mmCIF file of C-alpha atoms (C1' of nucleotides) in Angstrom:
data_model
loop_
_atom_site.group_PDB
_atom_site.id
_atom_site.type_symbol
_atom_site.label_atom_id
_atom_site.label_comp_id
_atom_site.label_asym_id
_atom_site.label_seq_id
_atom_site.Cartn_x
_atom_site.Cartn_y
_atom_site.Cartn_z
ATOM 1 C CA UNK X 292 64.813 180.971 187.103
ATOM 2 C CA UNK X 293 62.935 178.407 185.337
ATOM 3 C CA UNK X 294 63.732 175.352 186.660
ATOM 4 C CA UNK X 295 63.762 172.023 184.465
ATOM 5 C CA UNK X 296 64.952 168.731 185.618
ATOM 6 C CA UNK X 297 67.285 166.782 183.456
ATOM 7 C CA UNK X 298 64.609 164.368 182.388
ATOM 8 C CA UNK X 299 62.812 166.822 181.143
ATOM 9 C CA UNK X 300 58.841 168.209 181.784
ATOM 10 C CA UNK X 301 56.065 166.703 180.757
ATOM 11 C CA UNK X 302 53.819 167.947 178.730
ATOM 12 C CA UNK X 303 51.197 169.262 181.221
ATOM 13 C CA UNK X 304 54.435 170.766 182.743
ATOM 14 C CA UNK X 305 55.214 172.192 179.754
ATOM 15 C CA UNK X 306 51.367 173.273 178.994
ATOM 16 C CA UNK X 307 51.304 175.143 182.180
ATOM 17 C CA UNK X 308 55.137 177.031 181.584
ATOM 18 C CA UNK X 309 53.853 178.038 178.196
ATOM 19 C CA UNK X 310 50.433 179.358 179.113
ATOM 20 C CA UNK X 311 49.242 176.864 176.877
ATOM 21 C CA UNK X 312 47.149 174.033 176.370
ATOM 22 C CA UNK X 313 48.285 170.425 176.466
ATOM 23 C CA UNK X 314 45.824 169.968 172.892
ATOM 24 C CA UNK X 315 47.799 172.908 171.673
ATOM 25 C CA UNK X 316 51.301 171.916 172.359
ATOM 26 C CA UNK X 317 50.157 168.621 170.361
ATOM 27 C CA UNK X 318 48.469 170.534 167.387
ATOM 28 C CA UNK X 319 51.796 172.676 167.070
ATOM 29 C CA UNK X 320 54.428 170.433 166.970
ATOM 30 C CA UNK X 321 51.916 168.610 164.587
ATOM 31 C CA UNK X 322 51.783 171.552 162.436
ATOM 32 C CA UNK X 323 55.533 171.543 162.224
ATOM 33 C CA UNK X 324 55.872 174.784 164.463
ATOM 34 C CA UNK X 325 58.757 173.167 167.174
ATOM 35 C CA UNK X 326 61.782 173.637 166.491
ATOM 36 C CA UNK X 327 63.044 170.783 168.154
ATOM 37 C CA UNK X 328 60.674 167.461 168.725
ATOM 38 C CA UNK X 329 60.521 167.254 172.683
ATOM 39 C CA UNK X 330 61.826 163.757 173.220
ATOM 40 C CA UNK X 331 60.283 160.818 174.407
ATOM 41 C CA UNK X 332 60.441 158.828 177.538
ATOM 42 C CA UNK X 333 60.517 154.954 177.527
ATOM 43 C CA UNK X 334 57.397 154.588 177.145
ATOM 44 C CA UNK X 335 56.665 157.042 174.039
ATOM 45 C CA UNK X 336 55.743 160.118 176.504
ATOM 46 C CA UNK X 337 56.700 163.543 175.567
ATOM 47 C CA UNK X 338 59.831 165.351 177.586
ATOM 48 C CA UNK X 339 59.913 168.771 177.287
ATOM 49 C CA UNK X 340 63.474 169.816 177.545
ATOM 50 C CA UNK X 341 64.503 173.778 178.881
ATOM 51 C CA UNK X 342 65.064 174.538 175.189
ATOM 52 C CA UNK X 343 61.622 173.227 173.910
ATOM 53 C CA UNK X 344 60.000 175.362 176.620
ATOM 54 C CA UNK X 345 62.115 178.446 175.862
ATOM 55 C CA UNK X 346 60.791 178.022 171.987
ATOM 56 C CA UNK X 347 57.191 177.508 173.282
ATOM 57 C CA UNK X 348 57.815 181.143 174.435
ATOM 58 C CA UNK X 349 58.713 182.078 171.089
ATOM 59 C CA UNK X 350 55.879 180.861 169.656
ATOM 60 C CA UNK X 351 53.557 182.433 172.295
ATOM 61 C CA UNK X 352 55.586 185.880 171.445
ATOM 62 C CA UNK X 353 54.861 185.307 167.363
ATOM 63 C CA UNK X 354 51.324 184.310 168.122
ATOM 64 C CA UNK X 355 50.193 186.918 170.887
ATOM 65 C CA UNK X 356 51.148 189.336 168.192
ATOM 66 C CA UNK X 357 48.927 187.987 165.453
ATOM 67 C CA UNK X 358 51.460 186.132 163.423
ATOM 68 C CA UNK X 359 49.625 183.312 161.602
ATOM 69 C CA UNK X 360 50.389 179.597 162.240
ATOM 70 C CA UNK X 361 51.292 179.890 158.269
ATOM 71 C CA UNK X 362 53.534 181.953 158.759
ATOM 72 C CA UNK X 363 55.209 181.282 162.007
ATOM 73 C CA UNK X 364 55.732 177.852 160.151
ATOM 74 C CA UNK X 365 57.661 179.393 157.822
ATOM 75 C CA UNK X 366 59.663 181.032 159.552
ATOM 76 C CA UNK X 367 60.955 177.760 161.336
ATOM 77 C CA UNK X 368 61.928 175.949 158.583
ATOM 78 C CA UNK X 369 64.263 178.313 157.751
ATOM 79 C CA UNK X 370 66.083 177.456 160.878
ATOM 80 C CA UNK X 371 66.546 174.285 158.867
ATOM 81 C CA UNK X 372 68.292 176.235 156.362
ATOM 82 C CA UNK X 373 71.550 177.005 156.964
ATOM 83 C CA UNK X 374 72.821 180.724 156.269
ATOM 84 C CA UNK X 375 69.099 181.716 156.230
ATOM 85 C CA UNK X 376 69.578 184.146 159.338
ATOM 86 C CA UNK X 377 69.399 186.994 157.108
ATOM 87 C CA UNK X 378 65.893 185.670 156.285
ATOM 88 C CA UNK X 379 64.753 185.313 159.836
ATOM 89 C CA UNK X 380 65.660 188.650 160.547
ATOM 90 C CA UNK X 381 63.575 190.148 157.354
ATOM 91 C CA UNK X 382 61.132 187.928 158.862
ATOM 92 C CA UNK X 383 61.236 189.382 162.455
ATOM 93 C CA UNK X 384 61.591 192.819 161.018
ATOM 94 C CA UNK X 385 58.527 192.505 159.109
ATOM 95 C CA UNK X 386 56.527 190.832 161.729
ATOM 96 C CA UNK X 387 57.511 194.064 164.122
ATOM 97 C CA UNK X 388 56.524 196.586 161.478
ATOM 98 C CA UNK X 389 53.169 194.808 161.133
ATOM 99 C CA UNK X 390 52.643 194.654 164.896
ATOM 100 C CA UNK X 391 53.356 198.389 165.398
ATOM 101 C CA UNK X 392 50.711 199.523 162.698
ATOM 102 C CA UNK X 393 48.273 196.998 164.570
ATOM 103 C CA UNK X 394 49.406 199.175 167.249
ATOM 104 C CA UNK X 395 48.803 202.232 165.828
ATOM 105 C CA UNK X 396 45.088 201.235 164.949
ATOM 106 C CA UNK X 397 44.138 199.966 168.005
ATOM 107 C CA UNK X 398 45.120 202.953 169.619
ATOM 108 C CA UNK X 399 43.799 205.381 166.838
ATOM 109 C CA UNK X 400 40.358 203.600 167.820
ATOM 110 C CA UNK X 401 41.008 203.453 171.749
ATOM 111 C CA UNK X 402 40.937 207.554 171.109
ATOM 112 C CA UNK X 403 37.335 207.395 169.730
ATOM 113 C CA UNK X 404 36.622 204.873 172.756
ATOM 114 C CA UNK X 405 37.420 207.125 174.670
ATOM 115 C CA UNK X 406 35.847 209.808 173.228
ATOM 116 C CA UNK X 407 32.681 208.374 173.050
ATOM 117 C CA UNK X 408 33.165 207.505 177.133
ATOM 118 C CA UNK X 409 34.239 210.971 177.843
ATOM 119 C CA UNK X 410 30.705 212.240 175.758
ATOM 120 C CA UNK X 411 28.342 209.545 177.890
ATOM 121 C CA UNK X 412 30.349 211.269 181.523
ATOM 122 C CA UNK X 413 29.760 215.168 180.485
ATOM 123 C CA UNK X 414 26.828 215.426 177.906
ATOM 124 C CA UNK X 415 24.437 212.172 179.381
ATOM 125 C CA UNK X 416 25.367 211.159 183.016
ATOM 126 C CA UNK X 417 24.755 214.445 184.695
ATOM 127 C CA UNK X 418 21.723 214.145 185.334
ATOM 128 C CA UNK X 419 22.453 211.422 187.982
ATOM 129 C CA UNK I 282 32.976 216.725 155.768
ATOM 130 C CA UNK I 283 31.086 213.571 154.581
ATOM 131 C CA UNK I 284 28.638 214.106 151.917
ATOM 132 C CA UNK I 285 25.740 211.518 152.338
ATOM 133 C CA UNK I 286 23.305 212.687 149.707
ATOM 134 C CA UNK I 287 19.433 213.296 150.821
ATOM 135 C CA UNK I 288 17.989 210.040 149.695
ATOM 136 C CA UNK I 289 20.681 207.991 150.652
ATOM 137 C CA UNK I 290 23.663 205.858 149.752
ATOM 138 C CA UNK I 291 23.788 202.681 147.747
ATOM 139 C CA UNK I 292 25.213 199.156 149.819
ATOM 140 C CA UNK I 293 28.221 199.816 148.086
ATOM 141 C CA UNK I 294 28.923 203.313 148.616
ATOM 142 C CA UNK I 295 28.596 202.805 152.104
ATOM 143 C CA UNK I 296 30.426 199.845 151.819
ATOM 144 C CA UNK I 297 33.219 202.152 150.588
ATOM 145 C CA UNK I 298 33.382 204.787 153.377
ATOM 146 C CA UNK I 299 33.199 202.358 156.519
ATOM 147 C CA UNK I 300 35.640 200.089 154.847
ATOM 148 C CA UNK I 301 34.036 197.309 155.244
ATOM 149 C CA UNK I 302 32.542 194.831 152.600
ATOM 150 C CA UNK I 303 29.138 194.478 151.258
ATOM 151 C CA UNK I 304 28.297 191.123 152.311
ATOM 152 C CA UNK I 305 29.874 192.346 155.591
ATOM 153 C CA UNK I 306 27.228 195.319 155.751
ATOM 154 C CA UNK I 307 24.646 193.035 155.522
ATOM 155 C CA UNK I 308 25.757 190.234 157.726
ATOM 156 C CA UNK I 309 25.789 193.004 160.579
ATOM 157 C CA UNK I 310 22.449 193.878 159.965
ATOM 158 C CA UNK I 311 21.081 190.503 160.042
ATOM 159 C CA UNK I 312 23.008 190.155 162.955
ATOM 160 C CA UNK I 313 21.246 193.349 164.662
ATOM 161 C CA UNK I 314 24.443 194.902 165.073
ATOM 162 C CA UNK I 315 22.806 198.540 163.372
ATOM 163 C CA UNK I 316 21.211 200.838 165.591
ATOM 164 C CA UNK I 317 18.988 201.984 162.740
ATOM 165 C CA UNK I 318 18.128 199.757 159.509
ATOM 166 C CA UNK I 319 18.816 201.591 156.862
ATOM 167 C CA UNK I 320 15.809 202.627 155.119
ATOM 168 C CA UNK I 321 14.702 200.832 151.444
ATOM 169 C CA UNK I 322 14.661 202.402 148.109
ATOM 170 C CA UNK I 323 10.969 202.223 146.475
ATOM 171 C CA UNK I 324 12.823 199.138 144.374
ATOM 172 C CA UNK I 325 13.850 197.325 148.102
ATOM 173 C CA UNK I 326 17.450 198.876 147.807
ATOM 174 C CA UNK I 327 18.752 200.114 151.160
ATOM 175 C CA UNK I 328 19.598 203.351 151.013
ATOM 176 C CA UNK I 329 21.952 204.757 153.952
ATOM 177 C CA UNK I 330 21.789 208.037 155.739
ATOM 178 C CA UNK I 331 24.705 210.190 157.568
ATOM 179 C CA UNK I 332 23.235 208.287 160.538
ATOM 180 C CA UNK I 333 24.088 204.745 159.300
ATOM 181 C CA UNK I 334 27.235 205.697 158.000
ATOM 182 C CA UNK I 335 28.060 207.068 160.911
ATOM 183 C CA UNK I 336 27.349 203.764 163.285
ATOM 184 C CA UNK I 337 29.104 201.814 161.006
ATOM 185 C CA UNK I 338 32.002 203.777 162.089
ATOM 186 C CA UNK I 339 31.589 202.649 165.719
ATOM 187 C CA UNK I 340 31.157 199.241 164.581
ATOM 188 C CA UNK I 341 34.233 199.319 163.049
ATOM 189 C CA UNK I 342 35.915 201.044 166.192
ATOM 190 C CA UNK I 343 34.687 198.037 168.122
ATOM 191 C CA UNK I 344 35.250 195.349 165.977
ATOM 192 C CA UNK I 345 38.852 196.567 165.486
ATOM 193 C CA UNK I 346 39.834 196.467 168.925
ATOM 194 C CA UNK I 347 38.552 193.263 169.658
ATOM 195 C CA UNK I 348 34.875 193.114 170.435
ATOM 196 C CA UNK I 349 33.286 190.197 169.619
ATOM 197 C CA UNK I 350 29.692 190.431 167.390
ATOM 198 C CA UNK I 351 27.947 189.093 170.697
ATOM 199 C CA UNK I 352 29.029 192.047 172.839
ATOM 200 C CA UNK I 353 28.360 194.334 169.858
ATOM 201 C CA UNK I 354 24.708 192.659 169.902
ATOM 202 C CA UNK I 355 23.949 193.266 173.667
ATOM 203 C CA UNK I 356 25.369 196.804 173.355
ATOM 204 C CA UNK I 357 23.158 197.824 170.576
ATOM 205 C CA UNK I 358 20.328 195.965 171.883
ATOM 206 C CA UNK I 359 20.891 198.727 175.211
ATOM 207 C CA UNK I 360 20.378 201.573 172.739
ATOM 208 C CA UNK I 361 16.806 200.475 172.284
ATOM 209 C CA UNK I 362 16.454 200.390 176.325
ATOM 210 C CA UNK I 363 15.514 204.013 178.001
ATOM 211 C CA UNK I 364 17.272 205.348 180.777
ATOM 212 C CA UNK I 365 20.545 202.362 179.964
ATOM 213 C CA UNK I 366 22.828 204.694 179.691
ATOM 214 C CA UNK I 367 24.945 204.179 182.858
ATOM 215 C CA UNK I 368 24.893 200.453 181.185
ATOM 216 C CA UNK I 369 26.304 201.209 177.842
ATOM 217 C CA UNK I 370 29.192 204.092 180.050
ATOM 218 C CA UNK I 371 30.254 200.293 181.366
ATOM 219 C CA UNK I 372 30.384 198.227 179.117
ATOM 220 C CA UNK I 373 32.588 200.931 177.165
ATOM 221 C CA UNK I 374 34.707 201.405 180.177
ATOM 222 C CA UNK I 375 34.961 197.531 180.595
ATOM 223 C CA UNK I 376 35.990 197.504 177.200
ATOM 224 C CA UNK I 377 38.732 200.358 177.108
ATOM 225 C CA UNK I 378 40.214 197.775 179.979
ATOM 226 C CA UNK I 379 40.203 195.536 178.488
ATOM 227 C CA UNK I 380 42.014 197.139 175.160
ATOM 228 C CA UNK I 381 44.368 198.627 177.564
ATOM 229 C CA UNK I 382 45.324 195.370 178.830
ATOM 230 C CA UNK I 383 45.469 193.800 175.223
ATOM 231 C CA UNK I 384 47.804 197.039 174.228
ATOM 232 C CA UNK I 385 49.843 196.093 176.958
ATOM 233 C CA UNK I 386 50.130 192.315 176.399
ATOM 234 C CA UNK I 387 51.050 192.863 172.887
ATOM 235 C CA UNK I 388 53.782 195.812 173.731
ATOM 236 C CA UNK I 389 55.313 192.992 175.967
ATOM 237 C CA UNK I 390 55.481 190.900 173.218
ATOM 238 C CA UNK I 391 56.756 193.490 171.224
ATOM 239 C CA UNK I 392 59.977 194.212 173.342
ATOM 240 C CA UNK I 393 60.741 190.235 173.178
ATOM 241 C CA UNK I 394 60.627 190.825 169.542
ATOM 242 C CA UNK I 395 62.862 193.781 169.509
ATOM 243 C CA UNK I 396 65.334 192.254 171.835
ATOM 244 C CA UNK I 397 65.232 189.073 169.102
ATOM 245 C CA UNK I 398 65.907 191.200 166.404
ATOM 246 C CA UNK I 399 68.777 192.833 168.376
ATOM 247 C CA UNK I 400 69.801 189.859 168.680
ATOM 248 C CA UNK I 401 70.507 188.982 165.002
ATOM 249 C CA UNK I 402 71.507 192.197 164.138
ATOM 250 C CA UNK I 403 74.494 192.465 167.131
ATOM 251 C CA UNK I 404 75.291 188.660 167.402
ATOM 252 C CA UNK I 405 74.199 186.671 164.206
ATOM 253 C CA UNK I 406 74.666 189.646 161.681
ATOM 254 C CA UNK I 407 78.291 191.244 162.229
ATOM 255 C CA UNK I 408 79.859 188.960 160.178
ATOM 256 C CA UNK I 409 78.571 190.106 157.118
ATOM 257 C "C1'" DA R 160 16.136 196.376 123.381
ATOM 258 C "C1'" DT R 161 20.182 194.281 124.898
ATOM 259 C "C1'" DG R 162 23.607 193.765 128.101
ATOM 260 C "C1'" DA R 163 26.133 195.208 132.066
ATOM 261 C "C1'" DA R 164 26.092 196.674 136.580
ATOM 262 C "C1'" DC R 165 24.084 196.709 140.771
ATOM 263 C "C1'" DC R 166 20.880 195.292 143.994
ATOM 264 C "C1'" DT R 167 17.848 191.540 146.643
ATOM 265 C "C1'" DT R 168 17.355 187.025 149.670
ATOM 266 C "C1'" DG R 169 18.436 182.662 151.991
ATOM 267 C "C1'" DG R 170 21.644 179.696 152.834
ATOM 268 C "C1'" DA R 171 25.978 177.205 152.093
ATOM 269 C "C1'" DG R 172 30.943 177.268 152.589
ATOM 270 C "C1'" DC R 173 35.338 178.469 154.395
ATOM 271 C "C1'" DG R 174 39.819 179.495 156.865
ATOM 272 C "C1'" DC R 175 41.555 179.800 161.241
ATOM 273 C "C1'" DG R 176 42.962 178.037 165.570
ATOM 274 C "C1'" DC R 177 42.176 175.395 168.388
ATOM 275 C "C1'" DT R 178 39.349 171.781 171.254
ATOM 276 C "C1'" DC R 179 37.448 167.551 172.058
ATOM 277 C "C1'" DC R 180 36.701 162.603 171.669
ATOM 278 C "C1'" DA R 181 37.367 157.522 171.298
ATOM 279 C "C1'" DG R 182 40.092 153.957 172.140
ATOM 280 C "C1'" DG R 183 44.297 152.459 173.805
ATOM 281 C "C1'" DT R 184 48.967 152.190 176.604
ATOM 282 C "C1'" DC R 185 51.527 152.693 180.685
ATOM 283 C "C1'" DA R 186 53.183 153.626 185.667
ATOM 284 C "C1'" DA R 187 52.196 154.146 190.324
ATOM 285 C "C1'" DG R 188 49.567 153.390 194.570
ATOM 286 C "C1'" DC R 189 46.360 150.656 197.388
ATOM 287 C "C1'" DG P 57 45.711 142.384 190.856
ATOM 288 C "C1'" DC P 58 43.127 146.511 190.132
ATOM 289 C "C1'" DT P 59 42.056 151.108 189.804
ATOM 290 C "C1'" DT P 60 43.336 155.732 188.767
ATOM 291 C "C1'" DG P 61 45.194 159.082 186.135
ATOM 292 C "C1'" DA P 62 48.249 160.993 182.869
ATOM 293 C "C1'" DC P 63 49.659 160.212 178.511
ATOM 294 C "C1'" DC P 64 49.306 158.547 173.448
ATOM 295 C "C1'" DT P 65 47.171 158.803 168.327
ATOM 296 C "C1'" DG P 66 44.146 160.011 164.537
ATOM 297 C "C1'" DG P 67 40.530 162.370 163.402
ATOM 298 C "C1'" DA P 68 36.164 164.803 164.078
ATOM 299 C "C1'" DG P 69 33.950 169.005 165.644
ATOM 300 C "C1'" DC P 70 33.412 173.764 166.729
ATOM 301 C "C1'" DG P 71 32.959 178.933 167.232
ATOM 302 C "C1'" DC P 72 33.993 182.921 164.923
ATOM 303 C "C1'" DG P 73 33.554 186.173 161.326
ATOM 304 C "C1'" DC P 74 32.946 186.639 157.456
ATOM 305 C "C1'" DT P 75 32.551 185.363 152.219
ATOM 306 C "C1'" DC P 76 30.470 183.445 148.475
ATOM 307 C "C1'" DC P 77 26.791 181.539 145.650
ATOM 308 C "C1'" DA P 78 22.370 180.885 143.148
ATOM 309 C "C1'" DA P 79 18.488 182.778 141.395
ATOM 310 C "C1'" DG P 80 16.201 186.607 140.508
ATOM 311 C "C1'" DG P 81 14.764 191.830 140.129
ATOM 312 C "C1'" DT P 82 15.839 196.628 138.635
ATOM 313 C "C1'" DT P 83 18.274 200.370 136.427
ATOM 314 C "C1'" DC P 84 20.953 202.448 133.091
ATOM 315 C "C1'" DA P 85 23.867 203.314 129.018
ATOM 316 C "C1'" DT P 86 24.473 202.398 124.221
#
DNA sequence: ATGAACCTTGGAGCGCGCTCCAGGTCAAGC
DNA sequence: GCTTGACCTGGAGCGCGCTCCAAGGTTCAT
């Protein structure tokens, strides 16, 4: 599906599989959020291997759904940690619970949008 | 339902209904983000009718799904403009979109999330 | 009448998540 | 050989949305 060569992508490759910005992939490996370090090419360039891409749609998951940088840090070191899957799960579980009450809000509130829109169409706009 | 007394509520009454903070409260207003300025205690206090409270709520109903204070700004600023009303029916109806489309991104997410979680708890999980 | 609680203003400060910049290296094409 | 362009690093800067602070006024309970 996704295809990546051997040598691996560089990082404007890798920007543009991700949805992300090159600046971005930089600050988040410098913020510790990679799992693995993409490696380097002879002359100190970054090579984004299948599996550093794959995580870059991790963190785009965790992120798109309001997890903090914080916290997404967190939750890779503990892939440091051996036996810690446990962890990740509670992690993951958590995270999901969160997301569905942002859910829940939003769509609480999308109600009163709507609403309001469905007040401007009957009680103001027939006049047109 | 709501009981706003005759001459008003204090900052930090109405502070307490629209869940939102004081200093919050205030920052909208200086940001021209009320419809109506609440009206001043013969001491300078504001004092906040049924009205107030009541926009507060749809600041919060913005706010919460996403609107930034700019948009907020050029919708209010509409309310003081006669005959805008097909203007304000679109930029509510550009904004449901555009919540709809946010809903969706995030419930997209979501499923990766699930399916990560299913993960652990099928593969990573059993031996325990 | 003393102190606490609450309000006022203007403006500074902050946490977040990038985003941009300067100055430099390197590889490829003309 | 030279230019072009993509990459590198460290660090500064920024937009957003609050949040907090200082200095002062008022109100109220004991």
């Amino acid at each position: 599906m996704t295809e990546v060569p051997p040598e691996g992508l560089t990082i404007s490759a890798a920007a543009e599989m991700s949805g992300l910005s090159v600046d971005t992939l930089r600050y988040y490996e410098k913020e510790g959020l990679t799992l693995h370090r993409p490696g380097r090419s002879p002359s100190g360039q970054r090579r984004y291997t299948e599996q550093n891409v794959a995580w870059l749609g991790t963190l785009v998951m965790l992120r798109k759904t309001g997890m903090p940088i914080r916290d997404i840090k967190r939750f890779v070191e503990l892939y440091r940690v051996e036996g810690s899957e446990a962890d990740r799960l509670a992690i993951l579980q958590a995270h999901r619970q969160h997301v569905l009450d942002d859910l829940d809000e939003v769509q609480t509130h999308l109600a009163a949008i709507n609403r309001k829109i469905d007040y401007y169409n009957t009680a103001v706009m027939q006049g047109k």
